[in-house]
């Protein structure tokens, strides 16, 4: 059953609720789900959207809780780790690290299948972040008993990563050797897979067809059987790829698609999904594709699309709340942070539809209303390389600073010779949008930066560029502490575990790096 667009809904325009906590007669009030629920408001900005919410039945499906299940342990189960996509991996180092050491490397096959877009090879692409799980003994036993194709190197710590060659690889975190046989994903996978925080389900979106159909899928990690394949013939855009990394919020799985839709699923063990509802929308007559991953704050979800729309959705009703138009294609995932009790969003765009020269518009928004708090415009170029066109701007997802950099946010920006550098790390002050410093790279950079803190809460940044160079940078002042050439294009975003980084690159390689001081 579909609910049509338009019409003003009731709710507080500023998104405020009762006080989250209050002390009465010495007792701390724990807010109820109702008190924490953000209002079902339709701001004037969202009324420009032509949208339909298609429910599988007549009932809406409100979220059952607002806890972030991804923050309950040290696992990395989705892109940038949690609901707010703030990359709080908890990376730790000792002293001032100045060394990036290769702990191991793994070679995937090189896929030579011809697609409409050529051969994709192996290794990993954009966003391609690995997942990490530290399995309990009961979980290990369930996989052994369920028939999963485990190897002798299967153990408590496991890396999982989808590859451009069309397979998922499972590696022993300590040794880099295969912990189970590869999983056939049927088509090219560019994006980041997701592990269900409650069920032994693995969610994988396909990026490019080697053959039809193209869509998203869910597997059982216990049996390695595919429980669900989903593609939407009713979508308002025909391209059925899913580069987005799905996320579980309030008991439901949310999955944006490049077919111009946001899907809400019920989940069951064995990789079984049932569609609950779908948001389909057009802007100025066109249905854009969504490649960014959904960012979630309470019952609001946020995403950007390839026409530059930034949209907030009430995940209870699947109806839009507000809409902000950025200058251009917005593929980088939005990140959210509460500052003095108020949630804010950070996002930016590419230089694609603007032409050869344009601007990356980096914005800080109110999560509750979409109001622009500040914006910073950075000149970038779009470059024709002959075989392909390289867009400028921000493909990566920004990294919110912590420790001694808590008032900063870091983004990899593709300048493409709009200044002397092709790409650069840009440190921005979260209070006013001013640029604190930049660090130039030898080439463009689509990979997202990650952070580490030492015992004095000093922040250090690891990142990598398209020349295959990995960097270790002091967050406070941009000093490059280590620059290590590896020789392949790092498009993928890293996963952090302790003082280690696991990241793949184009070609065939997946690396585990150790971040440390010389002599440690």
Coordinates of C-alpha atoms in Angstrom, one line a residue:
X1 CA 0.0 0.0 0.0
X2 CA 1.4 3.4 -1.0
X3 CA 1.1 6.7 0.9
X4 CA 1.3 9.7 -1.4
X5 CA 3.6 12.6 -1.0
X6 CA 2.8 16.2 0.1
X7 CA 0.9 17.7 2.9
X8 CA 2.1 19.3 6.1
X9 CA 2.5 16.9 9.1
X10 CA 2.3 17.9 12.7
X11 CA 5.4 18.1 14.9
X12 CA 7.9 20.5 16.5
X13 CA 9.8 22.3 13.7
X14 CA 12.9 22.5 15.8
X15 CA 12.9 18.8 16.6
X16 CA 13.0 19.3 20.3
X17 CA 11.7 16.8 22.8
X18 CA 11.3 16.6 26.6
X19 CA 14.6 16.8 28.4
X20 CA 16.6 13.6 27.8
X21 CA 17.5 13.3 31.5
X22 CA 16.2 14.8 34.7
X23 CA 16.7 14.2 38.4
X24 CA 13.6 14.1 40.6
X25 CA 14.0 13.4 44.3
X26 CA 17.4 11.9 43.7
X27 CA 16.3 9.5 40.9
X28 CA 17.7 9.8 37.4
X29 CA 14.9 9.8 34.8
X30 CA 15.6 7.4 32.0
X31 CA 13.9 8.8 28.8
X32 CA 11.4 6.6 27.2
X33 CA 11.4 5.7 23.5
X34 CA 8.5 8.1 23.0
X35 CA 10.4 10.9 24.6
X36 CA 13.5 10.3 22.5
X37 CA 11.5 10.0 19.2
X38 CA 12.1 13.0 16.9
X39 CA 9.0 14.5 15.4
X40 CA 7.3 13.5 12.1
X41 CA 7.8 16.9 10.6
X42 CA 7.7 17.9 6.9
X43 CA 9.8 21.0 6.5
X44 CA 9.1 23.3 3.5
X45 CA 12.4 22.2 2.0
X46 CA 11.1 18.5 1.7
X47 CA 7.9 19.6 0.0
X48 CA 9.9 20.0 -3.2
X49 CA 10.4 16.2 -3.3
X50 CA 8.0 14.1 -5.3
X51 CA 7.9 10.9 -3.2
X52 CA 6.0 7.8 -2.4
X53 CA 6.3 5.5 0.5
X54 CA 5.4 2.0 -0.6
X55 CA 4.5 -0.2 2.4
X56 CA 4.4 -4.0 2.2
X57 CA 1.2 -3.9 4.3
X58 CA -0.9 -1.1 5.7
X59 CA 0.9 -0.7 9.0
X60 CA 3.9 1.5 9.6
X61 CA 6.9 -0.1 11.4
X62 CA 8.3 2.2 14.1
X63 CA 11.8 1.5 15.4
X64 CA 11.9 -0.6 18.5
X65 CA 14.9 1.0 20.2
X66 CA 17.6 3.7 19.5
X67 CA 20.6 1.9 20.9
X68 CA 23.6 1.7 18.6
X69 CA 24.3 -2.1 18.6
X70 CA 27.5 -1.5 16.6
X71 CA 29.1 0.2 19.6
X72 CA 28.6 -2.7 22.0
X73 CA 31.9 -4.5 21.2
X74 CA 35.1 -4.1 19.3
X75 CA 33.7 -5.6 16.1
X76 CA 33.7 -3.6 12.8
X77 CA 30.4 -4.7 11.2
X78 CA 29.6 -1.9 8.7
X79 CA 31.1 1.1 6.9
X80 CA 32.8 3.5 9.3
X81 CA 31.6 1.2 12.2
X82 CA 28.4 2.6 13.6
X83 CA 25.1 4.4 13.1
X84 CA 26.6 7.9 13.0
X85 CA 29.4 6.7 10.6
X86 CA 31.9 8.6 12.7
X87 CA 34.7 6.0 12.4
X88 CA 35.1 5.5 16.1
X89 CA 37.2 2.4 15.6
X90 CA 39.0 3.0 18.9
X91 CA 42.5 2.8 17.3
X92 CA 45.3 3.1 19.9
X93 CA 49.1 3.7 19.5
X94 CA 52.0 4.3 21.9
X95 CA 54.0 7.5 21.9
X96 CA 54.5 9.3 18.5
X97 CA 54.1 6.6 15.8
X98 CA 56.5 7.1 12.8
X99 CA 56.4 3.6 11.1
X100 CA 53.9 1.8 8.9
X101 CA 54.9 -1.8 8.8
X102 CA 53.4 -4.5 6.6
X103 CA 52.2 -7.3 8.9
X104 CA 50.8 -9.4 6.0
X105 CA 49.4 -9.2 2.5
X106 CA 46.9 -11.4 0.7
X107 CA 46.4 -11.7 -3.0
X108 CA 42.9 -12.1 -4.5
X109 CA 42.3 -13.5 -7.9
X110 CA 42.3 -11.0 -10.8
X111 CA 38.8 -11.0 -12.4
X112 CA 39.0 -10.9 -16.2
X113 CA 35.3 -11.1 -16.9
X114 CA 34.2 -8.5 -19.4
X115 CA 31.5 -6.1 -18.2
X116 CA 29.8 -3.1 -19.8
X117 CA 32.5 -1.1 -18.0
X118 CA 35.5 -3.3 -18.8
X119 CA 37.5 -5.7 -16.6
X120 CA 37.5 -4.9 -12.9
X121 CA 40.4 -7.1 -11.8
X122 CA 40.6 -8.0 -8.1
X123 CA 41.5 -6.4 -4.8
X124 CA 39.0 -3.9 -3.6
X125 CA 37.5 -0.7 -4.9
X126 CA 35.4 2.3 -3.5
X127 CA 34.4 2.1 -0.7
X128 CA 35.6 -1.5 0.0
X129 CA 36.2 -1.3 3.7
X130 CA 37.0 -4.7 5.4
X131 CA 34.9 -5.9 8.3
X132 CA 36.4 -7.4 11.5
X133 CA 34.8 -9.9 14.0
X134 CA 36.1 -11.3 17.2
X135 CA 33.9 -14.4 17.5
X136 CA 32.8 -15.9 20.7
X137 CA 33.4 -19.6 21.2
X138 CA 29.6 -20.3 20.8
X139 CA 29.7 -18.5 17.4
X140 CA 32.7 -20.4 16.3
X141 CA 31.0 -23.6 17.2
X142 CA 27.8 -22.7 15.3
X143 CA 29.8 -22.1 12.1
X144 CA 31.7 -25.4 12.5
X145 CA 28.4 -27.2 13.1
X146 CA 26.5 -25.4 10.4
X147 CA 28.6 -26.4 7.5
X148 CA 30.5 -23.2 6.7
X149 CA 33.5 -24.0 4.6
X150 CA 36.1 -23.2 7.2
X151 CA 39.8 -23.8 6.9
X152 CA 42.4 -24.9 9.4
X153 CA 43.2 -21.2 9.9
X154 CA 39.7 -20.3 11.1
X155 CA 39.9 -18.8 14.5
X156 CA 38.5 -16.1 16.9
X157 CA 39.5 -13.1 14.9
X158 CA 38.4 -12.8 11.2
X159 CA 38.6 -10.2 8.4
X160 CA 35.8 -10.2 5.8
X161 CA 36.0 -8.2 2.6
X162 CA 34.2 -8.1 -0.7
X163 CA 36.3 -7.9 -3.9
X164 CA 36.1 -6.5 -7.4
X165 CA 36.6 -10.1 -8.7
X166 CA 33.1 -11.0 -7.4
X167 CA 34.0 -12.9 -4.3
X168 CA 34.1 -12.3 -0.5
X169 CA 37.3 -13.3 1.3
X170 CA 37.7 -14.4 4.9
X171 CA 41.1 -14.0 6.5
X172 CA 42.6 -14.9 9.8
X173 CA 43.3 -11.4 11.3
X174 CA 46.6 -12.5 12.9
X175 CA 48.1 -14.4 9.9
X176 CA 46.4 -13.2 6.8
X177 CA 45.7 -16.7 5.6
X178 CA 42.2 -17.8 4.4
X179 CA 40.0 -18.7 7.3
X180 CA 37.3 -20.1 5.1
X181 CA 36.7 -20.7 1.4
X182 CA 35.7 -17.6 -0.6
X183 CA 32.0 -16.8 -1.0
X184 CA 30.7 -16.3 -4.6
X185 CA 29.0 -12.9 -4.8
X186 CA 28.0 -13.4 -8.5
X187 CA 28.9 -9.9 -9.6
X188 CA 31.5 -7.2 -9.0
X189 CA 31.4 -5.8 -5.5
X190 CA 32.8 -2.3 -4.9
X191 CA 31.1 -1.2 -1.7
X192 CA 31.4 -2.3 1.9
X193 CA 29.6 -5.4 3.1
X194 CA 27.8 -5.4 6.5
X195 CA 27.6 -7.9 9.3
X196 CA 24.3 -8.0 11.2
X197 CA 25.0 -7.0 14.9
X198 CA 22.5 -9.6 16.2
X199 CA 22.3 -12.4 13.6
X200 CA 24.9 -14.4 11.7
X201 CA 23.9 -12.6 8.5
X202 CA 26.2 -11.0 5.9
X203 CA 24.8 -8.3 3.7
X204 CA 26.4 -7.6 0.3
X205 CA 25.5 -5.1 -2.4
X206 CA 26.5 -5.8 -6.0
X207 CA 28.2 -2.9 -7.9
X208 CA 28.6 -3.9 -11.6
X209 CA 27.0 -6.9 -13.4
X210 CA 29.0 -9.6 -14.9
X211 CA 25.6 -11.0 -15.7
X212 CA 22.0 -10.3 -14.7
X213 CA 20.3 -9.9 -12.3
X214 CA 21.9 -7.1 -10.3
X215 CA 20.9 -6.2 -6.8
X216 CA 21.6 -6.8 -3.1
X217 CA 21.8 -10.0 -1.2
X218 CA 22.0 -11.6 2.3
X219 CA 23.9 -14.7 3.3
X220 CA 24.1 -16.9 6.3
X221 CA 27.6 -17.0 7.7
X222 CA 26.8 -20.3 9.4
X223 CA 26.0 -22.2 6.2
X224 CA 27.4 -19.8 3.5
X225 CA 24.0 -20.1 1.7
X226 CA 22.3 -17.1 0.2
X227 CA 18.9 -16.5 1.9
X228 CA 17.8 -13.4 -0.1
X229 CA 18.5 -11.8 -3.4
X230 CA 16.6 -8.5 -3.9
X231 CA 16.1 -6.2 -6.9
X232 CA 13.3 -3.7 -7.3
X233 CA 11.4 -3.8 -10.7
X234 CA 9.2 -0.9 -9.5
X235 CA 12.1 1.4 -8.8
X236 CA 12.0 4.8 -10.5
X237 CA 15.6 4.5 -11.7
X238 CA 16.7 1.4 -13.6
X239 CA 20.3 0.9 -12.3
X240 CA 20.0 -1.8 -9.6
X241 CA 23.4 -1.5 -8.1
X242 CA 24.0 -1.3 -4.3
X243 CA 27.3 0.3 -3.4
X244 CA 25.9 1.5 -0.1
X245 CA 26.7 -0.3 3.1
X246 CA 23.4 -1.2 4.9
X247 CA 22.8 -0.7 8.6
X248 CA 20.6 -2.1 11.3
X249 CA 18.7 0.6 13.3
X250 CA 15.9 -0.1 15.8
X251 CA 15.5 -3.7 14.7
X252 CA 15.3 -3.1 10.9
X253 CA 17.8 -3.2 8.1
X254 CA 18.0 0.0 6.0
X255 CA 19.6 -0.1 2.6
X256 CA 19.9 2.8 0.1
X257 CA 20.0 1.8 -3.6
X258 CA 21.3 3.3 -6.8
X259 CA 17.8 2.7 -8.1
X260 CA 16.7 5.9 -6.3
X261 CA 15.1 4.2 -3.3
X262 CA 15.6 3.6 0.4
X263 CA 14.6 0.2 1.6
X264 CA 13.5 -1.0 5.0
X265 CA 13.7 -4.8 5.7
X266 CA 12.8 -7.1 8.5
X267 CA 15.6 -9.6 9.1
X268 CA 15.6 -13.3 10.1
X269 CA 18.4 -15.8 10.6
X270 CA 19.7 -17.6 7.6
X271 CA 20.1 -14.4 5.5
X272 CA 16.3 -14.0 5.1
X273 CA 14.9 -10.5 4.5
X274 CA 11.4 -9.2 4.0
X275 CA 10.7 -5.8 2.6
X276 CA 8.7 -3.7 5.0
X277 CA 8.6 -0.4 3.1
X278 CA 10.3 1.7 0.4
X279 CA 10.9 5.4 -0.1
X280 CA 11.0 6.3 -3.8
X281 CA 11.6 9.9 -4.8
X282 CA 12.3 12.3 -7.7
X283 CA 13.7 15.8 -7.7
X284 CA 12.9 18.0 -10.7
X285 CA 11.5 14.9 -12.5
X286 CA 14.7 12.7 -12.0
X287 CA 15.2 9.8 -9.7
X288 CA 18.8 10.0 -8.4
X289 CA 20.9 7.1 -7.3
X290 CA 22.2 6.7 -3.8
X291 CA 25.8 5.5 -3.3
X292 CA 26.4 6.9 0.1
X293 CA 25.6 4.9 3.2
X294 CA 22.8 5.9 5.6
X295 CA 23.8 7.9 8.7
X296 CA 21.4 7.5 11.6
X297 CA 20.5 9.6 14.6
X298 CA 17.7 8.3 16.7
X299 CA 14.8 7.8 14.3
X300 CA 16.2 10.1 11.6
X301 CA 18.3 8.8 8.7
X302 CA 20.5 11.0 6.4
X303 CA 22.0 10.4 3.0
X304 CA 23.3 12.2 -0.1
X305 CA 22.6 11.2 -3.7
X306 CA 24.3 11.6 -7.1
X307 CA 22.3 14.7 -7.9
X308 CA 23.5 16.5 -4.8
X309 CA 20.4 16.2 -2.7
X310 CA 20.9 15.8 1.1
X311 CA 17.8 14.2 2.6
X312 CA 16.6 13.5 6.1
X313 CA 14.1 10.7 6.5
X314 CA 11.9 9.7 9.5
X315 CA 12.8 6.0 9.7
X316 CA 9.6 5.3 11.5
X317 CA 7.4 6.4 8.7
X318 CA 10.0 6.5 5.8
X319 CA 8.8 10.0 4.9
X320 CA 11.2 12.9 4.2
X321 CA 11.7 15.4 7.0
X322 CA 14.0 18.0 5.3
X323 CA 16.0 18.5 2.1
X324 CA 19.1 20.5 1.3
X325 CA 20.5 20.9 -2.2
X326 CA 24.3 20.7 -2.4
X327 CA 26.1 21.9 -5.6
X328 CA 26.8 18.5 -7.1
X329 CA 27.0 14.7 -6.8
X330 CA 27.4 13.7 -3.1
X331 CA 28.7 10.1 -2.8
X332 CA 30.7 10.5 0.5
X333 CA 28.7 9.3 3.5
X334 CA 27.3 11.9 5.9
X335 CA 28.7 11.8 9.5
X336 CA 26.9 12.9 12.7
X337 CA 28.2 14.2 16.0
X338 CA 26.4 15.6 19.0
X339 CA 28.0 18.9 20.2
X340 CA 26.7 20.2 23.5
X341 CA 23.7 18.0 23.2
X342 CA 22.8 19.1 19.7
X343 CA 23.3 16.7 16.7
X344 CA 25.1 18.1 13.6
X345 CA 26.0 16.6 10.2
X346 CA 29.1 17.0 8.1
X347 CA 29.0 16.4 4.3
X348 CA 30.5 17.6 1.0
X349 CA 30.1 17.2 -2.8
X350 CA 32.1 16.4 -5.8
X351 CA 32.8 18.4 -9.0
X352 CA 31.0 16.4 -11.6
X353 CA 28.0 18.1 -13.1
X354 CA 29.5 21.6 -12.5
X355 CA 31.9 21.0 -15.5
X356 CA 35.7 21.2 -15.8
X357 CA 36.0 23.6 -12.9
X358 CA 33.9 23.8 -9.8
X359 CA 33.7 23.8 -6.0
X360 CA 33.5 21.2 -3.4
X361 CA 31.0 22.6 -0.9
X362 CA 31.7 21.2 2.6
X363 CA 28.8 21.9 5.0
X364 CA 27.9 21.6 8.6
X365 CA 24.1 21.2 9.0
X366 CA 21.7 21.0 11.8
X367 CA 20.5 17.3 11.9
X368 CA 17.1 18.3 13.2
X369 CA 16.2 20.9 10.6
X370 CA 18.8 20.9 7.8
X371 CA 19.8 24.5 8.5
X372 CA 23.2 25.3 7.2
X373 CA 25.5 26.2 10.1
X374 CA 28.5 27.0 7.9
X375 CA 29.9 26.1 4.5
X376 CA 33.4 26.0 3.1
X377 CA 33.9 26.1 -0.7
X378 CA 37.1 24.5 -2.1
X379 CA 38.1 24.9 -5.8
X380 CA 38.5 21.6 -7.6
X381 CA 38.8 20.4 -11.2
X382 CA 37.3 17.6 -13.2
X383 CA 40.0 16.0 -15.4
X384 CA 39.7 14.1 -18.7
X385 CA 42.3 11.3 -18.6
X386 CA 41.4 10.0 -22.0
X387 CA 40.2 6.5 -21.0
X388 CA 38.0 8.0 -18.2
X389 CA 37.0 11.3 -16.6
X390 CA 38.1 11.9 -13.0
X391 CA 35.8 14.0 -11.0
X392 CA 37.0 16.4 -8.3
X393 CA 35.8 17.1 -4.8
X394 CA 35.1 14.7 -2.0
X395 CA 34.6 11.0 -2.6
X396 CA 35.7 10.0 0.8
X397 CA 33.9 10.1 4.1
X398 CA 35.3 12.7 6.5
X399 CA 36.9 11.8 9.9
X400 CA 35.7 13.7 13.0
X401 CA 38.6 14.6 15.2
X402 CA 39.1 13.3 18.7
X403 CA 41.5 13.9 21.6
X404 CA 43.6 17.0 20.9
X405 CA 41.8 17.4 17.6
X406 CA 38.2 17.3 18.9
X407 CA 37.4 20.7 17.3
X408 CA 38.6 19.5 13.8
X409 CA 37.3 17.4 11.0
X410 CA 39.5 15.8 8.3
X411 CA 38.5 15.2 4.6
X412 CA 40.4 13.9 1.6
X413 CA 39.7 16.3 -1.3
X414 CA 40.5 15.6 -4.9
X415 CA 41.8 19.0 -6.1
X416 CA 43.0 17.6 -9.4
X417 CA 45.5 20.5 -10.0
X418 CA 43.1 23.3 -8.9
X419 CA 46.1 24.0 -6.7
X420 CA 49.6 22.5 -6.9
X421 CA 48.3 19.2 -5.4
X422 CA 46.1 16.5 -7.1
X423 CA 44.7 15.6 -3.8
X424 CA 45.0 16.7 -0.2
X425 CA 44.0 16.1 3.4
X426 CA 42.1 19.1 4.5
X427 CA 41.7 19.9 8.2
X428 CA 38.7 22.0 9.0
X429 CA 37.7 23.7 12.2
X430 CA 34.2 22.4 13.2
X431 CA 33.3 25.6 14.9
X432 CA 33.4 28.0 12.0
X433 CA 34.5 26.0 8.9
X434 CA 37.9 27.6 8.5
X435 CA 40.7 25.6 7.0
X436 CA 43.4 24.8 9.7
X437 CA 45.9 23.2 7.2
X438 CA 46.2 21.0 4.2
X439 CA 48.6 18.2 3.4
X440 CA 49.2 17.5 -0.3
X441 CA 49.3 14.1 -1.9
X442 CA 50.9 12.9 -5.1
X443 CA 47.6 12.0 -6.6
X444 CA 43.8 12.1 -6.0
X445 CA 42.4 10.3 -3.0
X446 CA 39.1 8.5 -2.6
X447 CA 40.0 6.5 0.5
X448 CA 38.6 7.8 3.9
X449 CA 41.1 8.8 6.6
X450 CA 41.1 6.9 10.0
X451 CA 42.4 8.0 13.4
X452 CA 44.5 6.7 16.3
X453 CA 45.0 8.2 19.8
X454 CA 48.0 7.7 22.0
X455 CA 48.2 7.6 25.8
X456 CA 48.3 11.5 25.9
X457 CA 45.1 11.7 23.7
X458 CA 47.2 13.0 20.7
X459 CA 45.5 12.1 17.4
X460 CA 47.3 10.6 14.4
X461 CA 45.8 10.0 11.0
X462 CA 46.4 7.1 8.6
X463 CA 45.3 7.5 4.9
X464 CA 46.3 6.4 1.4
X465 CA 46.2 7.9 -2.1
X466 CA 45.7 6.7 -5.7
X467 CA 49.5 6.5 -6.2
X468 CA 49.5 3.6 -3.7
X469 CA 51.2 5.7 -1.0
X470 CA 50.2 5.3 2.6
X471 CA 50.6 8.2 5.1
X472 CA 50.8 8.7 8.8
X473 CA 50.0 12.3 9.8
X474 CA 50.0 14.1 13.1
X475 CA 46.4 15.4 13.4
X476 CA 47.2 18.6 15.4
X477 CA 49.5 20.2 12.8
X478 CA 49.6 18.0 9.6
X479 CA 53.2 16.9 10.0
X480 CA 53.8 13.8 7.9
X481 CA 55.4 11.3 10.2
X482 CA 55.6 8.4 7.6
X483 CA 55.2 8.2 3.9
X484 CA 55.4 4.6 2.5
X485 CA 54.9 3.8 -1.3
X486 CA 53.1 0.5 -1.9
X487 CA 52.5 0.8 -5.6
X488 CA 48.7 0.4 -6.2
X489 CA 45.7 2.6 -6.1
X490 CA 44.0 2.7 -2.7
X491 CA 40.4 3.6 -3.3
X492 CA 39.1 1.6 -0.4
X493 CA 38.6 2.8 3.2
X494 CA 40.6 1.2 6.0
X495 CA 39.4 -0.8 9.0
X496 CA 41.2 -0.2 12.3
X497 CA 41.8 -2.8 15.0
X498 CA 44.0 -1.7 17.9
X499 CA 47.2 -0.3 16.3
X500 CA 46.5 -2.1 13.0
X501 CA 45.0 -1.1 9.7
X502 CA 43.5 -3.5 7.2
X503 CA 42.8 -2.1 3.7
X504 CA 42.7 -3.3 0.1
X505 CA 43.7 -1.7 -3.1
X506 CA 43.1 -2.0 -6.9
X507 CA 44.9 -5.0 -8.4
X508 CA 44.9 -8.0 -6.1
X509 CA 46.3 -6.9 -2.7
X510 CA 44.7 -6.7 0.8
X511 CA 47.1 -5.4 3.4
X512 CA 47.4 -5.4 7.2
X513 CA 49.6 -2.6 8.4
X514 CA 50.9 -2.1 11.9
X515 CA 51.3 1.5 13.2
X516 CA 54.1 2.0 15.7
X517 CA 57.2 3.8 16.7
X518 CA 60.6 2.7 15.4
X519 CA 62.1 0.2 17.8
X520 CA 58.8 -0.9 19.3

